[in-house]
């Protein structure tokens, strides 16, 4: 259970995101939404205050523990996909599990492969697992990235402008996928400046100047 | 990530960047090949020279008139005005030095030998009947100089194989007359083709009795004395015997130098070992250059793959995982290069051996493990810095890197 997730961030702001929520963080560039995302994603530490994820205060964690937490609790989806260009879709999806295998000896090569294939199937890419990223369309690449984010069963799916590089039709497909995943219980946080995407979310955190200006459910 | 997986990934990364990997490896290939080949040249030279010495018989003792201080670096002993060897010295050694199996005075000089078919410039060596035993020479036709020939200073000659070929072609030489420095000598023997021995080509020499040689060069001084100890273990006794006998004959003065094959081999080995180490050290420089090449490429690779590092960190790679990944890539490159280098140097050495069997420079087997570990540790050593750089890139910055 994610239970009480409190985020004290930026200009003395305090928010709490519960498990299973479908939240968007919106704001213009410079509003602090990227910093917010980096802190939520454990890529950056707040200079003051605390961030509690899944009941654990993360601000005093070691770098290794933060890596482990990112690996286990957070799945990232980026605007420009951030896939390894020379690795196939399957290898990209396997990567987080390979890092997880350092902690979990039960993860065998075969197990990792099977889980990666299952996850790719879940995002509708079972027919293109051996393709390199540059052999896939933008939408397909983002699906690979989503599969990679999901493969370790994270608590949070953290998406930074996930449709920014996609056309409207593909964007719609990706958003539908997020909605489906949310229905299956995944907590989704989308960081965007696009109001239309924000409207699809159940909760909107509107930011500017490092403050939460509006918290609309 | 487990080590095995990182190693597999590193090999995949190598294959993905074939050209760059090959170019990077080239430094290591050349470095390792250079180490192996140069050490092989050193050990080959040592083996060659040792064999040459051994083929002369290790019981051999060289006596030169004049004293050469062993500690000084004045060069090899040569005749000096100080001491001299006469035939009577040889006689005395023959009679009293019981530890010797053979003794011969030698007279040495350049000259010409001719018959109606042609003229040859040759080296002339005067010796007695025992010389053939000291130098392990084999007579294929006729006989060597006999005691009788030497005692009476007969004008007889034993020809080296090339001299015989040049003067008589395939015809009979035994019993024929040849002119050595215008003095007629009868051919009594032919020596088996032998090649170089002690720096002289036996095949291009002629051998005449000591007395004949002294007469030919108009002197009573011998060039030196050659002797053989009865056994290798008896060498020290033989040296003592000779010293005592000759000192007594030379008014108590040790005005001569004794060189045994053992001392020669020892000093030769010292020099040749030094040569091998020096060659190896020179080759190490190319390893160093190869290592720096790897470091350069790894640094470029770290910068080029900043985004990859960011992605890996974001999905859960620890600093140590990134560190391991880049060190292992460097080691995989250097070890692959090292293995290729070992293979290439073996191929080169064995090919050379095939075409020039005379000089055996096949690499000694003991060189392979050090060469391998050298490439391993070069990769490790030069991979650490780029890998540390990679591991300390900030994840957020890396993700933004274009």
Coordinates of C-alpha atoms in Angstrom, one line a residue:
Chain A
X1 CA 0.0 0.0 0.0
X2 CA 1.2 3.4 -0.9
X3 CA -1.0 4.9 1.8
X4 CA 0.1 8.3 3.0
X5 CA 2.4 9.8 0.4
X6 CA 3.4 13.3 1.4
X7 CA 5.4 15.5 -0.8
X8 CA 6.9 18.7 0.6
X9 CA 8.5 20.3 -2.4
X10 CA 9.6 23.6 -3.9
X11 CA 8.3 26.8 -2.3
X12 CA 7.0 25.3 0.9
X13 CA 4.4 23.2 -0.9
X14 CA 2.9 20.1 0.5
X15 CA 1.0 17.6 -1.5
X16 CA -0.1 14.1 -1.1
X17 CA -0.7 11.7 -4.0
X18 CA -2.5 8.5 -3.1
X19 CA -2.1 5.1 -4.7
X20 CA -4.2 4.5 -7.8
X21 CA -4.6 8.2 -8.6
X22 CA -4.4 9.5 -12.2
X23 CA -2.7 12.9 -11.7
X24 CA -1.3 15.5 -14.0
X25 CA 1.1 18.3 -13.0
X26 CA 0.7 21.2 -15.4
X27 CA 2.4 24.5 -15.7
X28 CA 4.5 26.6 -18.1
X29 CA 8.2 26.1 -18.4
X30 CA 9.9 27.4 -15.3
X31 CA 6.9 26.7 -13.2
X32 CA 8.8 24.1 -11.2
X33 CA 7.0 21.1 -12.6
X34 CA 10.2 19.5 -13.9
X35 CA 11.9 19.9 -10.5
X36 CA 8.7 18.4 -9.0
X37 CA 9.0 15.5 -11.4
X38 CA 12.7 14.9 -10.6
X39 CA 12.0 14.9 -6.9
X40 CA 9.0 12.5 -7.3
X41 CA 11.2 10.3 -9.6
X42 CA 14.1 10.3 -7.1
X43 CA 16.3 11.8 -9.7
X44 CA 16.9 14.8 -7.5
X45 CA 16.8 15.5 -3.8
X46 CA 15.0 18.4 -2.2
X47 CA 17.3 20.9 -0.5
X48 CA 14.9 21.1 2.4
X49 CA 11.8 19.2 3.5
X50 CA 11.1 15.5 3.1
X51 CA 9.6 13.2 0.4
X52 CA 8.0 10.1 1.6
X53 CA 7.4 7.4 -0.9
X54 CA 5.5 4.3 0.0
X55 CA 5.8 5.1 3.7
X56 CA 9.6 5.6 3.6
X57 CA 11.4 8.9 3.9
X58 CA 13.6 9.0 0.8
X59 CA 15.6 12.2 1.6
X60 CA 18.2 10.4 3.7
X61 CA 18.7 7.5 1.4
X62 CA 22.1 6.6 0.0
X63 CA 22.7 6.9 -3.8
X64 CA 22.5 3.1 -4.1
X65 CA 19.2 3.0 -2.2
X66 CA 17.8 5.7 -4.4
X67 CA 18.8 3.7 -7.5
X68 CA 17.1 0.6 -6.0
X69 CA 14.0 2.6 -5.3
X70 CA 13.9 4.1 -8.8
X71 CA 14.3 0.6 -10.1
X72 CA 11.5 -0.9 -8.0
X73 CA 9.0 1.8 -7.4
X74 CA 9.1 4.2 -10.3
X75 CA 8.6 3.8 -14.0
X76 CA 9.7 6.7 -16.2
X77 CA 8.3 7.6 -19.6
X78 CA 10.0 10.5 -21.3
X79 CA 9.0 12.9 -24.1
X80 CA 11.8 11.7 -26.3
X81 CA 11.4 8.1 -25.3
X82 CA 15.0 7.7 -24.1
X83 CA 15.4 4.2 -25.5
X84 CA 18.9 2.7 -26.0
X85 CA 19.2 3.2 -29.8
X86 CA 21.3 0.1 -30.4
X87 CA 19.3 -2.3 -28.4
X88 CA 16.1 -4.0 -29.5
X89 CA 12.7 -3.3 -28.0
X90 CA 13.0 -6.5 -26.0
X91 CA 16.5 -5.6 -24.6
X92 CA 15.3 -2.1 -23.7
X93 CA 12.5 -3.6 -21.7
X94 CA 14.7 -6.2 -20.1
X95 CA 17.2 -3.6 -18.8
X96 CA 15.4 -2.5 -15.6
X97 CA 14.9 -6.2 -14.6
X98 CA 18.6 -6.9 -15.1
X99 CA 19.4 -4.2 -12.6
X100 CA 16.7 -5.6 -10.4
X101 CA 18.4 -9.1 -10.6
X102 CA 21.2 -7.7 -8.4
X103 CA 18.7 -7.7 -5.5
X104 CA 16.4 -10.5 -6.6
X105 CA 18.3 -13.7 -7.3
X106 CA 15.0 -15.3 -8.4
X107 CA 15.1 -13.4 -11.6
X108 CA 16.7 -15.7 -14.1
X109 CA 17.5 -14.8 -17.7
X110 CA 14.6 -16.8 -18.9
X111 CA 12.3 -15.2 -16.3
X112 CA 13.4 -11.7 -17.4
X113 CA 12.8 -12.5 -21.0
X114 CA 9.4 -13.9 -20.4
X115 CA 8.3 -10.9 -18.3
X116 CA 9.6 -8.5 -20.9
X117 CA 7.7 -10.3 -23.6
X118 CA 4.5 -10.3 -21.5
X119 CA 4.9 -6.6 -20.8
X120 CA 5.5 -5.8 -24.5
X121 CA 2.4 -7.8 -25.3
X122 CA 0.4 -5.8 -22.7
X123 CA 1.3 -2.5 -24.6
X124 CA 0.4 -4.1 -27.9
X125 CA 3.9 -4.6 -29.3
X126 CA 4.3 -8.4 -29.3
X127 CA 5.0 -8.5 -33.0
X128 CA 7.9 -6.0 -33.0
X129 CA 10.0 -7.2 -30.0
X130 CA 13.2 -7.6 -32.0
X131 CA 13.1 -4.3 -33.8
X132 CA 15.5 -1.5 -33.0
X133 CA 14.0 1.8 -31.9
X134 CA 14.8 3.5 -35.2
X135 CA 12.7 0.8 -36.9
X136 CA 9.7 1.7 -34.9
X137 CA 7.2 4.6 -35.2
X138 CA 7.1 7.3 -32.5
X139 CA 4.0 5.7 -31.0
X140 CA 5.6 2.3 -31.0
X141 CA 8.7 3.7 -29.4
X142 CA 6.7 5.3 -26.6
X143 CA 5.0 1.9 -26.1
X144 CA 8.4 0.3 -25.7
X145 CA 9.3 3.0 -23.2
X146 CA 6.0 2.4 -21.3
X147 CA 6.7 -1.3 -21.3
X148 CA 10.1 -0.6 -19.9
X149 CA 8.6 1.6 -17.2
X150 CA 6.0 -1.1 -16.2
X151 CA 8.1 -4.2 -16.3
X152 CA 9.2 -4.0 -12.6
X153 CA 5.7 -3.4 -11.5
X154 CA 6.4 0.0 -10.1
X155 CA 4.2 2.0 -7.7
X156 CA 4.2 5.1 -9.9
X157 CA 4.3 5.6 -13.6
X158 CA 5.9 9.0 -14.0
X159 CA 5.5 10.5 -17.5
X160 CA 7.2 13.6 -18.6
X161 CA 5.4 15.1 -21.7
X162 CA 4.7 11.6 -22.9
X163 CA 2.9 12.8 -26.0
X164 CA 5.0 15.8 -26.8
X165 CA 6.8 14.1 -29.7
X166 CA 3.7 12.3 -31.1
X167 CA 0.9 13.3 -33.5
X168 CA -2.6 13.7 -32.1
X169 CA -3.9 10.3 -33.2
X170 CA -0.9 8.5 -31.6
X171 CA -1.2 10.7 -28.6
X172 CA -4.7 9.6 -28.1
X173 CA -3.6 5.9 -28.2
X174 CA -0.9 6.5 -25.6
X175 CA -3.3 8.4 -23.3
X176 CA -5.8 5.6 -23.7
X177 CA -3.1 3.2 -22.7
X178 CA -2.4 5.3 -19.6
X179 CA -6.1 5.2 -18.7
X180 CA -6.2 1.5 -19.1
X181 CA -3.1 1.0 -16.9
X182 CA -4.6 3.3 -14.3
X183 CA -7.8 1.2 -14.3
X184 CA -5.6 -1.8 -13.6
X185 CA -4.4 0.0 -10.5
X186 CA -1.2 1.7 -11.6
X187 CA -0.7 5.2 -10.1
X188 CA 0.0 7.5 -13.1
X189 CA 1.5 11.0 -12.8
X190 CA 1.8 13.0 -16.1
X191 CA 3.8 16.1 -16.2
X192 CA 2.7 18.3 -19.1
X193 CA 2.0 21.8 -20.3
X194 CA -0.8 20.6 -22.5
X195 CA -4.2 21.5 -21.0
X196 CA -6.0 18.9 -23.2
X197 CA -3.9 16.1 -21.7
X198 CA -4.4 17.4 -18.2
X199 CA -8.1 17.4 -18.6
X200 CA -8.0 13.6 -19.2
X201 CA -6.6 13.1 -15.7
X202 CA -8.7 12.7 -12.6
X203 CA -6.6 15.2 -10.7
X204 CA -4.8 18.3 -11.9
X205 CA -2.0 20.0 -10.0
X206 CA -1.4 23.4 -11.6
X207 CA 1.9 24.9 -10.8
X208 CA 3.6 28.3 -11.4
X209 CA 6.5 30.0 -9.7
X210 CA 7.3 26.9 -7.7
X211 CA 3.9 26.9 -6.0
X212 CA 0.9 24.7 -6.4
X213 CA -1.7 27.2 -7.6
X214 CA -4.6 24.8 -7.9
X215 CA -5.3 21.3 -6.9
X216 CA -8.4 20.1 -8.8
X217 CA -10.0 16.8 -8.5
Chain B
X1 CA 23.3 -6.3 -12.8
X2 CA 25.2 -9.5 -12.6
X3 CA 28.8 -9.6 -13.9
X4 CA 28.1 -12.2 -16.6
X5 CA 25.4 -10.0 -18.1
X6 CA 27.6 -7.0 -18.1
X7 CA 30.3 -8.9 -19.9
X8 CA 27.8 -10.1 -22.5
X9 CA 26.6 -6.6 -22.9
X10 CA 30.1 -5.3 -23.3
X11 CA 30.8 -7.8 -26.1
X12 CA 27.5 -6.7 -27.8
X13 CA 28.6 -3.1 -27.5
X14 CA 32.0 -4.1 -29.1
X15 CA 30.2 -5.7 -32.0
X16 CA 27.8 -2.8 -32.4
X17 CA 30.8 -0.5 -32.8
X18 CA 32.9 -2.8 -35.0
X19 CA 35.2 -0.2 -36.6
X20 CA 35.9 1.8 -33.4
X21 CA 36.5 -1.4 -31.4
X22 CA 38.9 -2.7 -34.0
X23 CA 40.8 0.6 -34.1
X24 CA 41.0 0.7 -30.3
X25 CA 42.1 -2.9 -30.1
X26 CA 44.8 -2.2 -32.7
X27 CA 46.9 -0.5 -30.1
X28 CA 46.6 -3.4 -27.8
X29 CA 47.2 -5.9 -30.7
X30 CA 50.4 -4.2 -31.7
X31 CA 51.5 -3.8 -28.1
X32 CA 51.0 -7.4 -27.1
X33 CA 52.5 -8.6 -30.4
X34 CA 55.5 -6.4 -29.9
X35 CA 56.1 -7.7 -26.4
X36 CA 55.8 -11.3 -27.5
X37 CA 57.8 -10.9 -30.7
X38 CA 60.6 -8.9 -29.1
X39 CA 60.9 -11.2 -26.2
X40 CA 60.9 -14.1 -28.7
X41 CA 63.7 -12.5 -30.6
X42 CA 65.6 -12.2 -27.4
X43 CA 65.1 -15.7 -26.3
X44 CA 65.6 -17.0 -29.8
X45 CA 69.0 -15.2 -30.0
X46 CA 69.9 -16.7 -26.7
X47 CA 68.9 -20.1 -27.7
X48 CA 70.8 -19.8 -31.0
X49 CA 74.0 -18.6 -29.4
X50 CA 73.8 -21.1 -26.6
X51 CA 73.4 -23.9 -29.2
X52 CA 76.3 -22.6 -31.2
X53 CA 78.5 -22.7 -28.0
X54 CA 77.2 -26.1 -27.0
X55 CA 78.0 -27.5 -30.4
X56 CA 81.6 -26.6 -29.9
X57 CA 81.7 -28.8 -26.8
X58 CA 81.5 -27.3 -23.4
X59 CA 84.8 -28.7 -22.3
X60 CA 86.7 -26.3 -24.5
X61 CA 89.3 -24.1 -23.0
X62 CA 90.8 -21.1 -24.7
X63 CA 94.3 -19.8 -23.8
X64 CA 95.4 -16.4 -25.0
X65 CA 98.7 -14.9 -24.4
X66 CA 98.6 -11.6 -22.5
X67 CA 96.6 -10.9 -19.4
X68 CA 93.2 -9.5 -19.6
X69 CA 91.8 -8.3 -16.3
X70 CA 88.5 -10.0 -16.0
X71 CA 87.0 -6.9 -14.3
X72 CA 88.2 -4.4 -16.8
X73 CA 86.3 -3.7 -20.0
X74 CA 89.2 -3.7 -22.3
X75 CA 87.7 -6.0 -24.8
X76 CA 88.6 -9.6 -25.7
X77 CA 92.0 -11.0 -24.9
X78 CA 94.4 -10.6 -27.8
X79 CA 98.1 -11.2 -28.3
X80 CA 100.1 -8.6 -26.6
X81 CA 103.9 -8.2 -26.3
X82 CA 103.7 -9.2 -22.6
X83 CA 103.3 -12.9 -22.8
X84 CA 103.8 -15.4 -25.5
X85 CA 103.0 -19.0 -26.2
X86 CA 105.6 -21.2 -27.9
X87 CA 105.2 -24.7 -29.1
X88 CA 107.1 -25.8 -26.0
X89 CA 104.2 -24.6 -23.9
X90 CA 101.9 -26.9 -25.9
X91 CA 104.3 -29.8 -25.4
X92 CA 104.4 -29.1 -21.6
X93 CA 100.6 -29.1 -21.3
X94 CA 100.4 -32.3 -23.4
X95 CA 102.8 -34.0 -21.1
X96 CA 101.8 -32.7 -17.6
X97 CA 98.2 -31.5 -17.7
X98 CA 96.5 -34.8 -17.0
X99 CA 93.1 -33.3 -16.7
X100 CA 93.1 -32.3 -20.4
X101 CA 92.0 -34.7 -23.1
X102 CA 93.4 -32.6 -26.0
X103 CA 95.7 -29.7 -26.5
X104 CA 96.6 -27.8 -29.6
X105 CA 98.6 -24.7 -30.3
X106 CA 96.9 -22.6 -32.9
X107 CA 98.3 -20.2 -35.5
X108 CA 95.9 -18.1 -37.3
X109 CA 96.2 -15.8 -40.4
X110 CA 94.7 -14.7 -43.6
X111 CA 96.0 -15.8 -47.0
X112 CA 95.2 -17.2 -50.4
X113 CA 94.9 -20.7 -51.6
X114 CA 95.1 -21.5 -55.3
X115 CA 95.4 -24.2 -57.9
X116 CA 95.2 -24.2 -61.6
X117 CA 91.4 -23.8 -61.3
X118 CA 91.3 -20.6 -59.2
X119 CA 92.3 -18.6 -56.2
X120 CA 90.5 -18.3 -52.9
X121 CA 91.0 -15.8 -50.1
X122 CA 90.8 -17.8 -46.9
X123 CA 91.7 -18.0 -43.3
X124 CA 94.5 -20.3 -42.5
X125 CA 94.6 -22.2 -39.2
X126 CA 97.6 -24.0 -38.0
X127 CA 96.9 -26.8 -35.4
X128 CA 98.1 -30.2 -34.4
X129 CA 96.3 -33.5 -34.6
X130 CA 94.2 -33.0 -31.4
X131 CA 92.5 -29.8 -32.6
X132 CA 89.8 -31.8 -34.4
X133 CA 88.7 -33.3 -31.1
X134 CA 88.5 -29.9 -29.3
X135 CA 86.3 -28.4 -32.0
X136 CA 84.2 -31.5 -32.7
X137 CA 85.0 -31.3 -36.4
X138 CA 84.1 -34.2 -38.7
X139 CA 86.3 -35.3 -41.6
X140 CA 84.4 -36.6 -44.5
X141 CA 87.3 -37.5 -46.8
X142 CA 90.9 -38.5 -45.9
X143 CA 92.2 -37.6 -42.5
X144 CA 92.9 -34.6 -40.3
X145 CA 96.5 -33.6 -39.7
X146 CA 98.4 -36.4 -38.0
X147 CA 100.9 -36.2 -35.2
X148 CA 103.6 -37.1 -37.6
X149 CA 102.5 -34.3 -40.0
X150 CA 102.7 -31.8 -37.2
X151 CA 106.0 -33.0 -35.6
X152 CA 107.8 -32.7 -38.9
X153 CA 105.9 -29.7 -40.2
X154 CA 104.7 -31.4 -43.4
X155 CA 103.2 -29.3 -46.1
X156 CA 99.8 -30.9 -45.9
X157 CA 96.4 -29.2 -45.8
X158 CA 92.8 -30.1 -44.7
X159 CA 90.2 -28.1 -46.7
X160 CA 87.0 -26.6 -45.5
X161 CA 84.1 -27.7 -47.6
X162 CA 83.6 -24.5 -49.6
X163 CA 87.3 -24.2 -50.3
X164 CA 87.3 -27.7 -51.7
X165 CA 84.2 -26.9 -53.8
X166 CA 85.7 -23.7 -55.2
X167 CA 89.1 -25.3 -56.1
X168 CA 88.0 -28.7 -57.3
X169 CA 84.3 -28.5 -57.9
X170 CA 83.1 -32.1 -57.8
X171 CA 86.5 -33.5 -58.7
X172 CA 88.9 -35.4 -56.4
X173 CA 90.9 -33.2 -54.1
X174 CA 92.7 -35.8 -52.0
X175 CA 96.4 -36.1 -52.9
X176 CA 96.3 -32.9 -55.1
X177 CA 98.6 -30.0 -54.6
X178 CA 97.3 -26.5 -53.7
X179 CA 99.4 -23.3 -53.2
X180 CA 98.9 -21.6 -49.8
X181 CA 100.5 -18.2 -49.9
X182 CA 102.7 -19.6 -52.8
X183 CA 103.8 -22.6 -50.8
X184 CA 102.7 -26.0 -52.1
X185 CA 100.6 -28.2 -49.8
X186 CA 99.1 -31.6 -50.4
X187 CA 95.4 -32.1 -49.6
X188 CA 94.9 -34.8 -47.1
X189 CA 91.4 -34.3 -45.9
X190 CA 88.1 -32.5 -46.4
X191 CA 85.9 -31.3 -43.5
X192 CA 82.2 -31.8 -43.4
X193 CA 80.1 -28.7 -44.2
X194 CA 79.9 -27.0 -40.8
X195 CA 79.1 -23.3 -41.1
X196 CA 80.0 -20.8 -38.4
X197 CA 81.8 -21.9 -35.4
X198 CA 83.2 -19.4 -32.9
X199 CA 82.8 -16.6 -35.4
X200 CA 84.6 -18.3 -38.2
X201 CA 83.2 -20.1 -41.1
X202 CA 84.9 -23.5 -41.0
X203 CA 83.9 -24.2 -44.6
X204 CA 85.9 -21.2 -45.8
X205 CA 89.1 -22.2 -43.9
X206 CA 92.1 -24.4 -44.5
X207 CA 93.9 -26.3 -41.8
X208 CA 97.6 -27.0 -41.8
X209 CA 100.1 -28.3 -39.2
X210 CA 101.1 -25.8 -36.5
X211 CA 104.7 -25.9 -37.5
X212 CA 103.9 -25.4 -41.1
X213 CA 101.8 -22.4 -40.2
X214 CA 104.6 -20.9 -38.0
X215 CA 106.9 -21.3 -41.0
X216 CA 104.4 -19.8 -43.3
X217 CA 103.9 -16.7 -41.2
X218 CA 107.6 -16.7 -40.2
X219 CA 107.2 -16.5 -36.4
X220 CA 107.7 -18.7 -33.4
X221 CA 104.7 -17.2 -31.4
X222 CA 101.4 -19.1 -31.3
X223 CA 98.2 -17.2 -31.7
X224 CA 96.9 -19.1 -28.8
X225 CA 96.3 -22.6 -27.3
X226 CA 93.1 -24.5 -27.5
X227 CA 92.4 -27.4 -25.1
X228 CA 89.6 -29.6 -24.0
X229 CA 89.0 -30.9 -20.5
X230 CA 88.3 -34.6 -20.0
X231 CA 84.9 -33.8 -18.7
X232 CA 82.7 -30.8 -18.1
X233 CA 83.1 -31.3 -14.3
X234 CA 86.8 -31.4 -14.7
X235 CA 87.0 -27.9 -16.2
X236 CA 88.0 -26.2 -12.9
X237 CA 90.8 -28.8 -12.3
X238 CA 91.9 -28.3 -15.9
X239 CA 92.1 -24.5 -15.4
X240 CA 94.2 -25.0 -12.2
X241 CA 96.5 -27.5 -14.0
X242 CA 97.1 -25.2 -16.9
X243 CA 97.7 -22.2 -14.7
X244 CA 100.3 -24.0 -12.6
X245 CA 102.1 -25.5 -15.5
X246 CA 102.3 -22.3 -17.6
X247 CA 103.1 -20.1 -14.7
X248 CA 106.1 -22.2 -13.9
X249 CA 107.2 -22.0 -17.5
X250 CA 106.6 -18.2 -17.6
X251 CA 108.8 -17.3 -14.7
X252 CA 106.0 -17.4 -12.2
X253 CA 104.0 -14.8 -14.1
X254 CA 100.5 -15.3 -15.1
X255 CA 100.9 -13.6 -18.5
X256 CA 98.0 -15.4 -20.2
X257 CA 94.3 -15.6 -20.0
X258 CA 92.2 -18.7 -19.7
X259 CA 88.6 -18.7 -21.0
X260 CA 86.3 -21.6 -20.6
X261 CA 83.1 -22.2 -22.3
X262 CA 81.3 -22.1 -19.0
X263 CA 82.5 -18.6 -18.3
X264 CA 81.8 -17.5 -21.8
X265 CA 78.3 -19.0 -21.7
X266 CA 77.7 -17.3 -18.4
X267 CA 78.7 -13.9 -19.6
X268 CA 76.8 -14.5 -22.8
X269 CA 73.7 -15.4 -21.0
X270 CA 73.9 -12.3 -18.8
X271 CA 74.2 -10.1 -21.9
X272 CA 71.4 -12.0 -23.7
X273 CA 69.1 -11.8 -20.7
X274 CA 69.6 -8.1 -20.5
X275 CA 68.9 -7.9 -24.2
X276 CA 65.6 -9.8 -23.8
X277 CA 64.5 -7.6 -20.9
X278 CA 65.5 -4.5 -22.7
X279 CA 63.5 -5.6 -25.8
X280 CA 60.6 -6.4 -23.5
X281 CA 60.8 -3.0 -21.9
X282 CA 60.8 -1.3 -25.2
X283 CA 57.7 -3.3 -26.2
X284 CA 56.0 -2.2 -22.9
X285 CA 56.0 1.3 -24.2
X286 CA 53.8 0.3 -27.1
X287 CA 51.5 -1.3 -24.5
X288 CA 51.4 2.0 -22.7
X289 CA 50.4 3.7 -26.0
X290 CA 47.8 1.1 -26.5
X291 CA 46.4 1.7 -23.0
X292 CA 46.2 5.4 -23.6
X293 CA 44.4 4.7 -26.8
X294 CA 41.8 2.7 -24.9
X295 CA 41.5 5.4 -22.3
X296 CA 40.9 8.0 -25.0
X297 CA 38.2 6.0 -26.7
X298 CA 36.6 5.2 -23.5
X299 CA 36.5 8.9 -22.5
X300 CA 34.9 9.7 -25.9
X301 CA 32.5 6.8 -25.4
X302 CA 31.5 8.1 -22.0
X303 CA 30.7 11.5 -23.4
X304 CA 28.9 10.0 -26.4
X305 CA 26.8 7.8 -24.2
X306 CA 26.0 10.3 -21.5
X307 CA 22.3 9.9 -22.3
X308 CA 22.6 6.1 -22.1
X309 CA 24.2 6.5 -18.7
X310 CA 21.3 8.8 -17.7
X311 CA 18.7 6.3 -18.9
X312 CA 20.4 3.4 -17.1
X313 CA 20.6 5.4 -13.9
X314 CA 17.0 6.4 -14.2
X315 CA 15.8 2.8 -14.5
X316 CA 17.9 1.7 -11.5
X317 CA 21.6 1.3 -12.3
X318 CA 23.7 2.2 -9.3
X319 CA 27.0 4.1 -9.7
X320 CA 28.8 0.9 -9.2
X321 CA 26.9 -0.7 -12.1
X322 CA 27.9 2.1 -14.5
X323 CA 31.5 1.9 -13.2
X324 CA 31.6 -1.9 -13.7
X325 CA 30.0 -1.5 -17.2
X326 CA 32.7 0.9 -18.5
X327 CA 35.6 -0.8 -16.8
X328 CA 34.5 -4.2 -18.2
X329 CA 34.1 -2.7 -21.7
X330 CA 37.7 -1.4 -21.5
X331 CA 38.9 -4.7 -20.2
X332 CA 37.0 -6.6 -22.9
X333 CA 38.5 -4.4 -25.6
X334 CA 42.1 -4.8 -24.2
X335 CA 41.8 -8.5 -23.5
X336 CA 40.3 -9.1 -27.0
X337 CA 43.1 -7.1 -28.5
X338 CA 45.6 -9.0 -26.3
X339 CA 44.3 -12.4 -27.4
X340 CA 44.4 -11.3 -31.1
X341 CA 47.9 -10.0 -30.5
X342 CA 49.0 -13.3 -29.0
X343 CA 47.5 -15.1 -31.9
X344 CA 49.1 -12.8 -34.5
X345 CA 52.5 -12.9 -32.9
X346 CA 52.4 -16.7 -32.8
X347 CA 51.4 -16.8 -36.4
X348 CA 54.2 -14.4 -37.4
X349 CA 56.8 -16.3 -35.3
X350 CA 55.8 -19.7 -36.6
X351 CA 55.7 -18.4 -40.2
X352 CA 59.1 -16.9 -39.8
X353 CA 60.3 -20.2 -38.3
X354 CA 58.9 -22.0 -41.3
X355 CA 60.8 -19.9 -43.8
X356 CA 64.0 -19.4 -41.7
X357 CA 64.3 -22.6 -39.6
X358 CA 67.9 -21.7 -38.7
X359 CA 66.9 -18.9 -36.3
X360 CA 64.3 -20.3 -34.0
X361 CA 62.3 -17.4 -32.6
X362 CA 59.2 -19.2 -31.7
X363 CA 57.8 -17.5 -28.6
X364 CA 58.4 -19.4 -25.4
X365 CA 55.1 -20.6 -23.9
X366 CA 55.7 -18.9 -20.6
X367 CA 55.2 -15.5 -22.4
X368 CA 51.5 -16.2 -23.0
X369 CA 50.1 -15.8 -19.5
X370 CA 52.1 -12.6 -18.8
X371 CA 51.0 -11.2 -22.1
X372 CA 47.4 -12.0 -21.4
X373 CA 47.5 -10.5 -17.9
X374 CA 49.4 -7.5 -19.2
X375 CA 46.5 -6.7 -21.6
X376 CA 44.0 -7.4 -18.8
X377 CA 45.6 -5.0 -16.4
X378 CA 46.2 -2.4 -19.1
X379 CA 42.5 -2.4 -19.8
X380 CA 41.7 -2.3 -16.1
X381 CA 44.2 0.5 -15.3
X382 CA 43.3 2.7 -18.2
X383 CA 39.6 2.0 -17.9
X384 CA 39.2 3.2 -14.4
X385 CA 39.3 6.9 -15.0
X386 CA 36.8 7.0 -17.8
X387 CA 34.5 4.6 -15.9
X388 CA 34.7 6.8 -12.7
X389 CA 33.8 9.7 -14.9
X390 CA 30.8 7.9 -16.2
X391 CA 29.7 6.8 -12.8
X392 CA 29.8 10.3 -11.4
X393 CA 27.7 11.9 -14.1
X394 CA 24.5 13.4 -12.6
X395 CA 21.5 11.5 -13.8
X396 CA 19.3 14.6 -14.4
X397 CA 22.1 16.3 -16.5
X398 CA 22.7 13.0 -18.4
X399 CA 19.0 12.7 -19.3
X400 CA 19.0 16.2 -20.6
X401 CA 22.3 15.7 -22.6
X402 CA 21.8 15.9 -26.3

